[in-house]
Coordinates of C-alpha atoms and ligand atoms in Angstrom, one line a residue:
Chain M
X3 CA 54.6 59.9 99.6
X4 CA 56.5 61.1 102.6
X5 CA 58.4 58.6 104.8
X6 CA 60.5 58.9 107.9
X7 CA 62.0 55.4 108.1
X8 CA 64.7 55.9 105.5
X9 CA 63.2 53.3 103.1
X10 CA 61.8 55.5 100.3
X11 CA 63.0 55.8 96.7
X12 CA 61.5 59.2 95.9
X13 CA 62.8 62.6 94.7
X14 CA 64.5 63.6 98.0
X15 CA 66.2 61.0 100.2
X16 CA 67.8 62.0 103.4
X17 CA 69.8 59.4 105.3
X18 CA 71.2 59.6 108.8
X19 CA 71.6 63.4 108.7
X20 CA 73.7 64.9 111.5
X21 CA 74.5 68.5 112.1
X22 CA 76.7 69.6 114.9
X23 CA 77.6 73.2 115.7
X24 CA 80.6 73.9 117.8
X25 CA 81.2 77.2 119.5
X26 CA 84.4 76.9 121.5
X27 CA 83.9 74.0 123.9
X28 CA 80.1 74.1 123.5
X29 CA 78.7 71.5 121.1
X30 CA 75.2 71.8 119.8
X31 CA 73.8 68.6 118.2
X32 CA 71.0 70.0 116.1
X33 CA 70.2 67.1 113.8
X34 CA 70.8 63.5 114.9
X35 CA 70.4 60.8 112.4
X36 CA 67.5 62.4 110.6
X37 CA 65.8 60.4 107.8
X38 CA 63.3 61.8 105.3
X39 CA 61.9 60.8 101.9
X40 CA 59.8 63.2 99.9
X41 CA 58.3 62.2 96.5
X42 CA 58.0 64.6 93.7
X43 CA 54.8 66.8 93.9
X44 CA 54.5 66.7 97.7
X45 CA 53.8 69.7 99.8
X46 CA 55.3 69.2 103.3
X47 CA 55.2 71.6 106.3
X48 CA 57.9 71.4 109.0
X49 CA 57.1 72.7 112.5
X50 CA 59.0 72.7 115.7
X51 CA 60.1 75.0 118.5
X52 CA 62.5 77.8 117.9
X53 CA 66.0 76.5 117.8
X54 CA 64.9 73.0 116.9
X55 CA 66.9 73.1 113.6
X56 CA 64.3 73.8 111.0
X57 CA 66.4 76.4 109.2
X58 CA 69.4 74.2 109.6
X59 CA 67.6 71.3 107.9
X60 CA 66.3 73.5 105.0
X61 CA 69.8 74.9 104.4
X62 CA 71.2 71.4 104.2
X63 CA 68.5 70.3 101.8
X64 CA 69.2 73.4 99.6
X65 CA 72.9 72.8 99.6
X66 CA 73.6 76.0 101.4
X67 CA 75.4 74.2 104.2
X68 CA 77.2 70.9 104.7
X69 CA 76.1 68.2 107.1
X70 CA 78.4 66.7 109.8
X71 CA 77.3 63.3 108.7
X72 CA 74.7 61.6 106.5
X73 CA 73.7 61.9 102.9
X74 CA 71.2 63.9 100.9
X75 CA 70.2 62.5 97.6
X76 CA 68.1 64.5 95.2
X77 CA 67.0 63.0 91.9
X78 CA 69.8 60.5 92.2
X79 CA 72.6 63.0 93.0
X80 CA 74.3 62.9 96.4
X81 CA 74.7 66.6 96.9
X82 CA 76.9 66.2 100.0
X83 CA 79.6 65.0 97.6
X84 CA 79.5 68.0 95.3
X85 CA 82.2 70.6 95.3
X86 CA 81.3 74.2 96.1
X87 CA 81.0 75.3 92.5
X88 CA 79.1 72.1 91.5
X89 CA 76.7 72.8 94.4
X90 CA 76.2 76.3 93.2
X91 CA 75.3 75.1 89.8
X92 CA 73.1 72.4 91.3
X93 CA 71.2 75.1 93.3
X94 CA 70.7 77.2 90.2
X95 CA 69.1 74.3 88.5
X96 CA 67.1 72.5 91.2
X97 CA 66.3 74.8 94.1
X98 CA 64.0 77.8 94.6
X99 CA 64.4 79.6 98.0
X100 CA 61.8 81.8 99.7
X101 CA 62.8 83.5 102.9
X102 CA 61.1 85.1 105.8
X103 CA 62.7 88.5 105.0
X104 CA 62.0 88.3 101.3
X105 CA 65.7 89.1 100.5
X106 CA 65.2 91.0 97.3
X107 CA 68.1 93.0 96.0
X108 CA 67.0 96.6 96.9
X109 CA 68.8 98.3 93.9
X110 CA 67.1 96.1 91.3
X111 CA 63.5 96.4 90.1
X112 CA 61.0 93.6 90.6
X113 CA 61.6 92.5 87.0
X114 CA 65.4 92.5 87.5
X115 CA 65.2 90.6 90.8
X116 CA 63.2 87.9 89.1
X117 CA 65.5 87.9 86.1
X118 CA 68.6 87.5 88.4
X119 CA 68.7 83.7 88.5
X120 CA 68.2 83.5 84.7
X121 CA 71.6 85.4 84.2
X122 CA 73.2 82.1 85.0
X123 CA 71.4 80.3 82.2
X124 CA 72.0 80.4 78.4
X125 CA 68.6 81.9 77.7
X126 CA 68.4 84.8 75.3
X127 CA 67.2 88.2 76.4
X128 CA 63.8 87.7 74.8
X129 CA 63.4 84.2 76.4
X130 CA 64.4 85.6 79.8
X131 CA 61.9 88.5 79.4
X132 CA 59.1 86.0 78.5
X133 CA 59.8 83.8 81.6
X134 CA 60.1 86.7 84.0
X135 CA 56.8 88.2 82.8
X136 CA 55.1 84.8 83.1
X137 CA 56.4 84.3 86.6
X138 CA 55.3 87.8 87.7
X139 CA 51.9 87.3 86.1
X140 CA 51.6 84.1 88.0
X141 CA 52.1 85.8 91.3
X142 CA 49.8 88.6 90.2
X143 CA 52.4 91.4 89.9
X144 CA 52.5 92.0 86.1
X145 CA 51.8 95.6 86.7
X146 CA 54.6 96.1 89.3
X147 CA 57.5 95.0 87.2
X148 CA 59.3 98.4 87.2
X149 CA 58.9 98.9 90.9
X150 CA 61.8 98.7 93.4
X151 CA 61.4 96.6 96.5
X152 CA 61.0 99.7 98.7
X153 CA 57.9 100.7 96.5
X154 CA 56.2 97.4 97.3
X155 CA 54.2 96.1 100.3
X156 CA 55.6 93.2 102.3
X157 CA 53.2 90.8 100.6
X158 CA 54.1 92.0 97.2
X159 CA 57.8 91.7 98.0
X160 CA 57.3 88.2 99.0
X161 CA 55.4 87.5 95.8
X162 CA 58.3 88.8 93.8
X163 CA 60.5 86.5 95.8
X164 CA 58.3 83.6 94.9
X165 CA 58.4 84.6 91.3
X166 CA 62.2 84.7 91.5
X167 CA 62.1 81.2 93.1
X168 CA 60.0 79.6 90.4
X169 CA 61.3 81.5 87.3
X170 CA 64.0 78.8 86.7
X171 CA 61.3 76.0 87.1
X172 CA 63.4 74.4 89.9
X173 CA 62.9 70.8 91.1
X174 CA 61.6 71.9 94.5
X175 CA 60.9 75.0 96.5
X176 CA 62.3 75.6 100.0
X177 CA 60.3 78.2 102.0
X178 CA 61.6 79.2 105.4
X179 CA 58.8 81.0 107.3
X180 CA 57.7 82.8 104.2
X181 CA 54.7 84.4 106.1
X182 CA 56.6 85.2 109.3
X183 CA 57.0 88.9 108.5
X184 CA 53.5 89.4 107.0
X185 CA 50.1 90.4 108.3
X186 CA 47.3 87.9 108.3
X187 CA 45.8 88.9 104.9
X188 CA 49.1 89.0 103.0
X189 CA 50.1 85.7 104.7
X190 CA 46.9 84.1 103.4
X191 CA 47.7 85.3 99.9
X192 CA 51.1 83.9 100.0
X193 CA 49.8 80.5 101.2
X194 CA 47.1 80.5 98.5
X195 CA 49.9 81.0 96.0
X196 CA 52.0 78.2 97.4
X197 CA 48.9 75.9 97.4
X198 CA 48.2 76.9 93.8
X199 CA 51.7 76.1 92.8
X200 CA 51.4 72.7 94.4
X201 CA 48.0 71.8 93.1
X202 CA 48.0 73.4 89.6
X203 CA 51.7 73.1 88.7
X204 CA 52.6 70.0 90.7
X205 CA 55.5 71.8 92.5
X206 CA 57.3 70.0 95.3
X207 CA 57.3 72.4 98.3
X208 CA 59.0 72.1 101.7
X209 CA 57.7 74.8 104.0
X210 CA 59.0 75.7 107.5
X211 CA 56.6 77.6 109.7
X212 CA 55.7 78.4 113.2
X213 CA 52.1 79.2 112.3
X214 CA 49.5 76.4 112.8
X215 CA 47.2 78.0 110.2
X216 CA 50.0 78.0 107.6
X217 CA 50.8 74.4 108.4
X218 CA 47.2 73.4 108.0
X219 CA 47.4 74.3 104.3
X220 CA 50.0 71.6 103.7
X221 CA 48.7 68.0 103.2
X222 CA 51.6 66.7 105.4
X223 CA 53.0 68.2 108.5
X224 CA 56.1 67.0 110.3
X225 CA 57.6 68.0 113.6
X226 CA 61.3 68.5 114.2
X227 CA 62.0 67.3 117.7
X228 CA 65.3 66.5 119.4
X229 CA 67.1 66.3 116.1
X230 CA 64.7 63.9 114.3
X231 CA 61.4 64.3 112.4
X232 CA 58.2 62.9 113.7
X233 CA 54.8 62.8 112.1
X234 CA 52.3 65.4 113.2
X235 CA 49.5 65.0 110.6
X236 CA 49.0 63.7 107.1
X237 CA 49.9 60.8 104.9
X238 CA 53.3 59.7 106.1
X239 CA 54.2 56.2 104.8
X240 CA 55.3 53.4 107.1
Chain V
X21 CA 69.5 92.9 82.4
X22 CA 73.1 91.8 82.3
X23 CA 75.9 91.4 84.8
X24 CA 76.8 95.0 83.8
X25 CA 73.4 96.2 85.0
X26 CA 74.0 94.5 88.3
X27 CA 77.4 96.1 88.7
X28 CA 76.0 99.5 87.8
X29 CA 73.2 99.2 90.2
X30 CA 75.6 98.4 93.0
X31 CA 77.7 101.4 92.1
X32 CA 74.7 103.6 92.3
X33 CA 73.5 102.4 95.7
X34 CA 75.9 104.8 97.5
X35 CA 76.6 107.5 94.9
X36 CA 78.7 109.7 97.2
X37 CA 81.0 106.8 98.1
X38 CA 81.3 105.7 94.5
X39 CA 82.2 109.3 93.5
X40 CA 84.7 109.6 96.3
X41 CA 86.3 106.4 95.3
X42 CA 86.5 107.5 91.7
X43 CA 87.9 110.8 92.9
X44 CA 90.6 109.0 94.9
X45 CA 91.6 107.2 91.7
X46 CA 91.3 110.4 89.8
X47 CA 93.5 112.5 92.0
X48 CA 96.2 109.8 92.2
X49 CA 96.2 109.4 88.5
X50 CA 96.2 113.1 88.0
X51 CA 99.3 113.3 90.1
X52 CA 100.8 110.4 88.2
X53 CA 100.3 112.3 85.0
X54 CA 101.9 115.4 86.3
X55 CA 104.9 113.5 87.8
X56 CA 105.3 111.5 84.6
X57 CA 105.4 114.8 82.6
X58 CA 107.8 116.3 85.1
X59 CA 110.1 113.3 84.8
X60 CA 109.9 113.6 81.1
X61 CA 110.7 117.3 81.3
X62 CA 113.8 116.7 83.5
X63 CA 115.1 113.5 82.0
X64 CA 113.5 113.4 78.5
X65 CA 116.6 115.1 77.1
X66 CA 118.7 112.3 78.5
X67 CA 116.6 109.7 76.8
X68 CA 116.3 111.6 73.5
X69 CA 120.1 112.3 73.4
X70 CA 121.6 110.6 70.5
X71 CA 124.0 107.8 71.2
X72 CA 126.0 108.6 68.2
X73 CA 126.8 112.2 69.3
X74 CA 129.7 113.3 71.5
X75 CA 130.1 116.7 73.1
X76 CA 133.6 118.1 73.5
X77 CA 134.1 120.9 76.1
X78 CA 137.1 122.5 77.7
X79 CA 138.4 120.3 80.5
X80 CA 138.5 123.2 83.0
X81 CA 134.8 124.1 82.6
X82 CA 131.9 124.4 80.2
X83 CA 132.3 128.1 80.2
X84 CA 135.9 128.0 79.0
X85 CA 136.2 128.1 75.2
X86 CA 138.2 125.9 72.8
X87 CA 140.2 126.9 69.7
X88 CA 138.3 126.9 66.5
X89 CA 141.3 125.1 64.9
X90 CA 140.4 122.0 66.9
X91 CA 137.5 121.3 64.6
X92 CA 139.7 120.1 61.8
X93 CA 141.8 118.0 64.1
X94 CA 138.8 116.3 65.7
X95 CA 137.5 115.5 62.3
X96 CA 140.6 113.5 61.6
X97 CA 140.3 111.3 64.7
X98 CA 139.4 107.8 63.5
X99 CA 135.7 107.0 64.0
X100 CA 134.5 110.6 63.7
X101 CA 132.2 111.4 60.7
X102 CA 131.1 114.9 61.3
X103 CA 131.9 117.9 63.6
X104 CA 130.1 121.1 64.3
X105 CA 130.5 123.8 67.0
X106 CA 128.5 126.5 68.8
X107 CA 128.9 129.3 71.3
X108 CA 126.7 130.3 74.1
X109 CA 125.3 133.8 73.6
X110 CA 123.3 134.5 76.7
X111 CA 121.2 137.4 75.3
X112 CA 118.0 138.7 76.9
X113 CA 114.8 139.3 75.0
X114 CA 113.1 142.3 76.5
X115 CA 113.1 140.9 80.0
X116 CA 115.3 138.4 82.0
X117 CA 112.3 136.2 82.6
X118 CA 111.9 135.5 78.9
X119 CA 114.7 133.0 78.9
X120 CA 115.5 130.8 75.9
X121 CA 118.9 129.4 74.9
X122 CA 120.8 131.2 72.1
X123 CA 123.7 129.6 70.2
X124 CA 126.0 131.1 67.7
X125 CA 126.4 128.1 65.3
X126 CA 128.6 126.9 62.5
X127 CA 125.8 127.2 59.9
X128 CA 127.3 124.9 57.2
X129 CA 127.4 121.8 59.5
X130 CA 125.0 122.4 62.4
X131 CA 121.8 121.3 60.6
X132 CA 123.2 118.0 59.5
X133 CA 124.3 117.2 63.0
X134 CA 120.7 117.4 64.3
X135 CA 118.4 115.4 61.9
X136 CA 115.7 115.4 64.6
X137 CA 115.1 119.1 63.9
X138 CA 113.2 119.9 60.7
X139 CA 113.6 123.1 58.7
X140 CA 112.0 123.8 55.4
X141 CA 114.8 124.0 52.7
X142 CA 113.9 127.4 51.4
X143 CA 113.9 128.9 54.9
X144 CA 117.3 127.3 55.6
X145 CA 118.7 128.7 52.4
X146 CA 117.4 132.2 53.3
X147 CA 119.1 131.8 56.7
X148 CA 122.4 131.0 55.0
X149 CA 122.2 134.0 52.8
X150 CA 121.5 136.5 55.6
X151 CA 124.4 137.2 58.0
X152 CA 122.0 138.6 60.6
X153 CA 119.6 135.8 60.1
X154 CA 118.4 133.5 62.8
X155 CA 116.6 130.2 63.2
X156 CA 114.1 129.8 66.0
X157 CA 112.5 126.7 67.5
X158 CA 108.7 126.6 67.2
X159 CA 108.1 126.6 70.9
X160 CA 109.9 129.9 71.4
X161 CA 108.4 131.3 68.2
X162 CA 104.9 130.5 69.4
X163 CA 105.7 131.9 72.9
X164 CA 106.7 135.3 71.6
X165 CA 104.8 135.3 68.3
X166 CA 107.9 135.4 66.1
X167 CA 107.4 134.8 62.5
X168 CA 109.6 134.4 59.5
X169 CA 110.6 137.9 58.4
X170 CA 110.3 139.4 61.9
X171 CA 113.1 141.4 63.4
X172 CA 114.2 140.3 66.9
X173 CA 116.3 142.4 69.2
X174 CA 118.3 140.8 72.0
X175 CA 120.3 142.6 74.7
X176 CA 123.8 141.0 75.0
X177 CA 125.1 140.1 78.5
X178 CA 128.3 138.2 77.7
X179 CA 128.6 140.3 74.5
X180 CA 127.2 143.7 75.5
X181 CA 125.2 145.8 73.1
X182 CA 122.0 145.6 71.2
X183 CA 121.8 142.7 68.7
X184 CA 119.4 142.6 65.9
X185 CA 118.4 139.5 64.0
X186 CA 116.0 138.6 61.1
X187 CA 114.0 135.5 61.6
X188 CA 114.7 133.4 58.5
X189 CA 113.6 130.0 59.6
X190 CA 111.6 128.2 62.2
X191 CA 112.5 124.6 63.1
X192 CA 110.3 122.0 64.6
X193 CA 111.1 118.7 66.4
X194 CA 110.2 115.3 65.1
X195 CA 109.5 113.8 68.5
X196 CA 107.3 115.2 71.2
X197 CA 110.1 116.0 73.6
X198 CA 112.5 117.5 71.2
X199 CA 113.7 120.9 72.4
X200 CA 112.2 123.5 70.2
X201 CA 113.1 126.5 72.4
X202 CA 116.5 127.3 70.9
X203 CA 117.6 130.3 68.9
X204 CA 120.5 129.9 66.4
X205 CA 122.5 132.5 64.5
X206 CA 125.7 132.8 62.5
X207 CA 128.9 132.7 64.5
X208 CA 130.4 134.9 61.8
X209 CA 128.0 137.7 63.0
X210 CA 129.1 137.1 66.6
X211 CA 132.8 137.3 65.7
X212 CA 132.4 140.3 63.5
X213 CA 130.5 142.4 66.1
X214 CA 132.0 141.1 69.4
X215 CA 135.5 140.6 68.2
X216 CA 138.0 140.1 71.1
X217 CA 138.5 136.6 72.6
X218 CA 135.6 135.0 70.7
X219 CA 137.5 135.3 67.4
X220 CA 138.8 131.9 66.7
X221 CA 137.3 130.3 69.9
X222 CA 134.2 128.2 70.1
X223 CA 132.1 127.2 73.2
X224 CA 131.9 123.5 72.4
X225 CA 132.1 120.9 69.7
X226 CA 129.5 118.3 68.8
X227 CA 130.8 115.2 67.1
X228 CA 129.1 112.4 65.3
X229 CA 130.7 109.0 65.5
X230 CA 130.4 106.3 62.9
X231 CA 129.6 103.6 65.4
X232 CA 127.7 104.4 68.6
X233 CA 129.1 101.2 70.3
X234 CA 132.5 102.7 70.0
X235 CA 131.6 106.2 71.1
X236 CA 133.5 106.0 74.4
X237 CA 136.6 104.9 72.6
X238 CA 136.4 107.8 70.2
X239 CA 135.8 110.2 73.1
X240 CA 139.0 108.9 74.8
X241 CA 140.9 109.3 71.5
X242 CA 139.8 112.9 71.2
X243 CA 140.8 113.8 74.7
X244 CA 144.1 112.0 74.2
X245 CA 144.7 114.0 71.0
X246 CA 144.6 117.3 73.0
X247 CA 146.2 116.1 76.2
X248 CA 149.0 118.4 77.5
X249 CA 147.9 121.2 75.1
X250 CA 146.9 124.6 76.6
X251 CA 143.3 123.6 76.0
X252 CA 142.7 120.1 77.2
X253 CA 139.3 118.7 76.3
X254 CA 136.6 116.6 78.0
X255 CA 134.6 114.5 75.7
X256 CA 131.4 112.8 76.7
X257 CA 128.5 111.1 75.0
X258 CA 125.6 113.6 74.6
X259 CA 123.6 111.4 76.9
X260 CA 126.1 111.7 79.8
X261 CA 126.5 115.3 79.0
X262 CA 122.8 116.0 79.4
X263 CA 122.5 113.7 82.4
X264 CA 125.3 115.5 84.2
X265 CA 123.3 118.7 83.5
X266 CA 120.2 117.2 85.1
X267 CA 122.2 115.8 88.1
X268 CA 122.8 119.3 89.3
X269 CA 119.1 119.4 90.3
X270 CA 119.7 116.6 92.8
X271 CA 118.1 113.2 92.8
X272 CA 114.7 114.4 91.6
X273 CA 114.0 111.0 90.1
X274 CA 114.1 109.4 93.6
X275 CA 111.8 112.0 94.9
X276 CA 109.3 111.5 92.1
X277 CA 109.3 107.7 92.6
X278 CA 108.9 108.1 96.4
X279 CA 106.0 110.5 96.1
X280 CA 104.4 108.3 93.4
X281 CA 104.8 105.1 95.5
X282 CA 103.3 106.7 98.6
X283 CA 100.3 108.1 96.8
X284 CA 99.6 104.7 95.2
X285 CA 100.1 102.8 98.4
X286 CA 97.6 105.2 100.1
X287 CA 95.2 104.7 97.2
X288 CA 95.4 101.0 97.6
X289 CA 94.6 101.1 101.3
X290 CA 91.8 103.6 101.0
X291 CA 90.0 102.0 98.1
X292 CA 90.6 98.5 99.5
X293 CA 89.0 99.5 102.8
X294 CA 86.1 101.2 101.0
X295 CA 85.5 98.1 99.0
X296 CA 85.7 95.9 102.1
X297 CA 83.0 98.1 103.7
X298 CA 80.8 97.8 100.6
X299 CA 81.1 94.0 100.7
X300 CA 80.5 93.8 104.5
X301 CA 77.4 95.9 104.2
X302 CA 76.1 93.6 101.5
X303 CA 76.9 90.3 103.1
X304 CA 73.2 89.3 103.2
X305 CA 72.6 90.1 99.6
X306 CA 75.7 88.3 98.5
X307 CA 74.4 85.3 100.4
X308 CA 71.1 85.6 98.6
X309 CA 73.0 85.6 95.2
X310 CA 74.7 82.4 96.3
X311 CA 71.3 80.8 97.1
X312 CA 70.3 81.6 93.5
X313 CA 73.2 79.6 92.3
X314 CA 75.9 82.3 91.8
X315 CA 79.3 80.6 92.2
X316 CA 82.1 81.8 94.4
X317 CA 83.9 82.9 91.2
X318 CA 80.8 84.8 90.0
X319 CA 80.9 86.8 93.3
X320 CA 84.6 87.3 93.1
X321 CA 84.4 88.8 89.6
X322 CA 81.3 90.9 90.5
X323 CA 83.2 92.6 93.4
X324 CA 86.4 93.0 91.3
X325 CA 84.4 94.4 88.4
X326 CA 82.8 96.9 90.7
X327 CA 86.2 98.4 91.8
X328 CA 87.7 98.1 88.3
X329 CA 84.9 100.2 86.8
X330 CA 85.6 102.8 89.4
X331 CA 89.4 102.6 88.8
X332 CA 88.8 102.9 85.0
X333 CA 86.5 105.9 85.1
X334 CA 88.2 107.7 88.0
X335 CA 91.7 106.9 86.9
X336 CA 91.0 107.6 83.2
X337 CA 89.5 111.0 84.0
X338 CA 92.4 111.8 86.3
X339 CA 95.1 111.0 83.7
X340 CA 93.1 112.9 81.0
X341 CA 92.9 115.9 83.3
X342 CA 96.7 115.7 83.7
X343 CA 97.0 115.6 79.9
X344 CA 94.9 118.7 79.6
X345 CA 97.0 120.6 82.2
X346 CA 100.4 119.5 81.0
X347 CA 100.7 121.8 77.9
X348 CA 100.0 124.7 80.3
X349 CA 103.0 123.7 82.4
X350 CA 105.3 124.1 79.4
X351 CA 104.0 127.6 79.0
X352 CA 104.2 128.4 82.7
X353 CA 107.7 127.1 83.1
X354 CA 109.7 128.1 80.0
X355 CA 112.7 126.1 79.1
X356 CA 111.0 122.8 80.2
X357 CA 109.0 120.7 77.9
X358 CA 106.1 118.9 79.6
X359 CA 104.4 116.3 77.6
X360 CA 102.2 113.2 78.3
X361 CA 102.3 110.7 75.5
X362 CA 99.5 108.3 74.6
X363 CA 101.5 105.2 75.9
X364 CA 102.0 107.1 79.2
X365 CA 98.3 107.8 79.4
X366 CA 97.5 104.2 78.7
X367 CA 100.0 102.9 81.2
X368 CA 98.5 105.3 83.7
X369 CA 95.0 103.7 83.2
X370 CA 96.5 100.2 83.4
X371 CA 98.2 101.3 86.7
X372 CA 94.8 102.4 88.0
X373 CA 93.3 99.1 87.0
X374 CA 96.2 97.2 88.6
X375 CA 95.8 99.1 91.9
X376 CA 92.0 98.6 91.8
X377 CA 92.4 94.9 91.1
X378 CA 94.8 94.4 94.0
X379 CA 92.7 96.6 96.3
X380 CA 89.6 94.6 95.4
X381 CA 91.3 91.2 95.9
X382 CA 90.7 90.8 99.7
X383 CA 87.1 92.0 99.6
X384 CA 86.4 89.9 96.5
X385 CA 87.8 86.9 98.2
X386 CA 85.8 87.4 101.3
X387 CA 82.7 87.7 99.2
X388 CA 83.6 84.5 97.4
X389 CA 84.4 82.6 100.6
X390 CA 81.3 83.8 102.4
X391 CA 79.3 81.0 104.0
X392 CA 75.7 81.3 102.7
X393 CA 74.1 79.9 105.9
X394 CA 76.0 82.4 108.0
X395 CA 75.4 85.3 105.7
X396 CA 71.6 84.6 105.7
X397 CA 71.5 84.6 109.4
X398 CA 72.7 88.1 109.3
X399 CA 70.0 89.4 107.0
Ligands
ATP15 N1 76.4 78.9 112.8 C1 75.9 78.4 114.0 N2 76.8 78.2 115.0 C2 76.4 77.7 116.2 N3 75.1 77.4 116.4 C3 74.2 77.6 115.5 C4 74.6 78.1 114.2 N4 73.5 78.1 113.4 C5 72.5 77.6 114.2 N5 72.9 77.3 115.4 C6 72.1 76.8 116.5 O1 71.5 75.6 116.0 C7 70.2 75.5 116.5 C8 69.1 75.4 115.4 O2 69.1 76.6 114.7 P1 68.0 76.9 113.5 O3 68.2 78.2 113.1 O4 68.1 75.8 112.6 O5 66.6 76.8 114.3 P2 65.2 77.0 113.8 O6 64.4 75.8 114.1 O7 65.2 77.5 112.4 O8 64.7 78.2 114.8 P3 63.7 79.4 114.5 O9 62.4 78.8 114.5 O10 64.0 80.3 115.6 O11 64.1 79.9 113.1 C9 70.0 76.8 117.4 O12 70.2 76.4 118.7 C10 71.0 77.7 116.9 O13 71.4 78.5 118.0
MG16 MG1 64.7 79.3 111.4

């Protein structure tokens, strides 16, 4: 279930989230007392005009940035209270990011890019190899493991990025316009992949997008407007 | 893959820059090695000089002789355990440029005074038996290809004429910097052939004291013993004697230190700046690593490791290159012993790592402090 009234008890609980940017005397109030609850296994799309704060919200949920006020509780842990290094370890364990610009490391092969987050775990070399291969197989790139990002198409790069995001089996995936830089066909492939991850593997996915057709693939769509979320479509609770 | 793979991949992304950075470390450490060897060549004698030996010369000047009869008197000064003497010969082997020092020595006592020089017993005995015999240091022997049994002819300058010697022994040093360029022969041979003033006069005395801590006291006692005589003496510890010799070259030590400091300061700035550029270029990627859960410390170490690897490889090659060149310097500049010891090589590499570590500190800290959200907006 997804709720906006701040009453849920699910996996992700956001309470009274504020984010204010200051540049000199200029104050930009991006998020204003935002509430959100997402249960495990949900697939939620966020829409909203450019500059409405979608990326800001996703960064806060992923522990990449700190809110001006409010709390974010994931699986019982208030991440706004974690220190920088605790937060880094929390990210490694719980969050998989997928970005619009893929953000692969250009000097590493597809295999190495996917293996990167596993360097922070205690897994043995053989276990790491096994997991990386499984993740790449899942995104359909088992035959491109030795390729460098520049030798891959945009869609393939994004699939490597998804493999990197899921290889640690994180608690949830945060995708910020993952199809923004792709042509229609590649975009569909990526969306198919996300839907499959949600349906077949029960992944919790939060997706930011500008694209109506992308949003349609998610069971629940929310709108970010004037610093708070409103329901656009789907099964939002009371 | 390991963290090492990641560091290596980063070093390979701009190969020219990596090579140039390594070359900066390399050339600085090459210079370090050469300066270190030069310093050793100039001051090594001072450090090697024995604390238990005194040198007694004529108060007027080193070139003025002292009576041979002083030897026995010096021996009776309390605290003195052994005395020997030598004369400067100043001969020329074939050409003025072939300089090496020649001493007419007091054969019975000279060898015992310098335990750092090693001579095979049977060679030494052969030398004692041959009035025209000579002992040559292995550096000089190697330089001119002298071997035991050879005949060596010197042209006298202070003592004119053609002087012939038989090589009876070759001595070697026990420490790297020991001076093995000397040529020794019997003072009896000198007296016999030169005659004149040198009969009964020696160039200087070398004295061994029982207790190095009381060396200065003994030196003063020796000088006091000959005060107001026609040949007053000036006695100094060997160390001070050698140092005053070196001082005539001016303050080379200061020069060496200054040059070294400037070079390393430059290295620090250049490599620090290069590393800062590398980090700035990669801001987005570093941000991505943070999203994957790399901690601030992980990134700090990653950046530091990258520069340390360059310092290690570049600096190591530089100091090894210096080590390869240094023996050639000894050949090119006769009379000076250039040498680079293993501890000096190691401390050179440590120095490179130190400079690299400091140069990488600011870039590494900026990588660690990077705000992920801001870094990602720049991708
Ligand atoms: N570091 C910052 N300093 C100041 N203002 C910022 C900063 N980051 C974001 N903003 C502002 O906050 C607002 C929300 O930005 P955000 O990137 O979250 O929007 P978005 O909804 O993701 O937009 P888009 O759809 O274009 O990606 C914008 O007005 C932006 O200019
Ligand atoms: Mg955005």
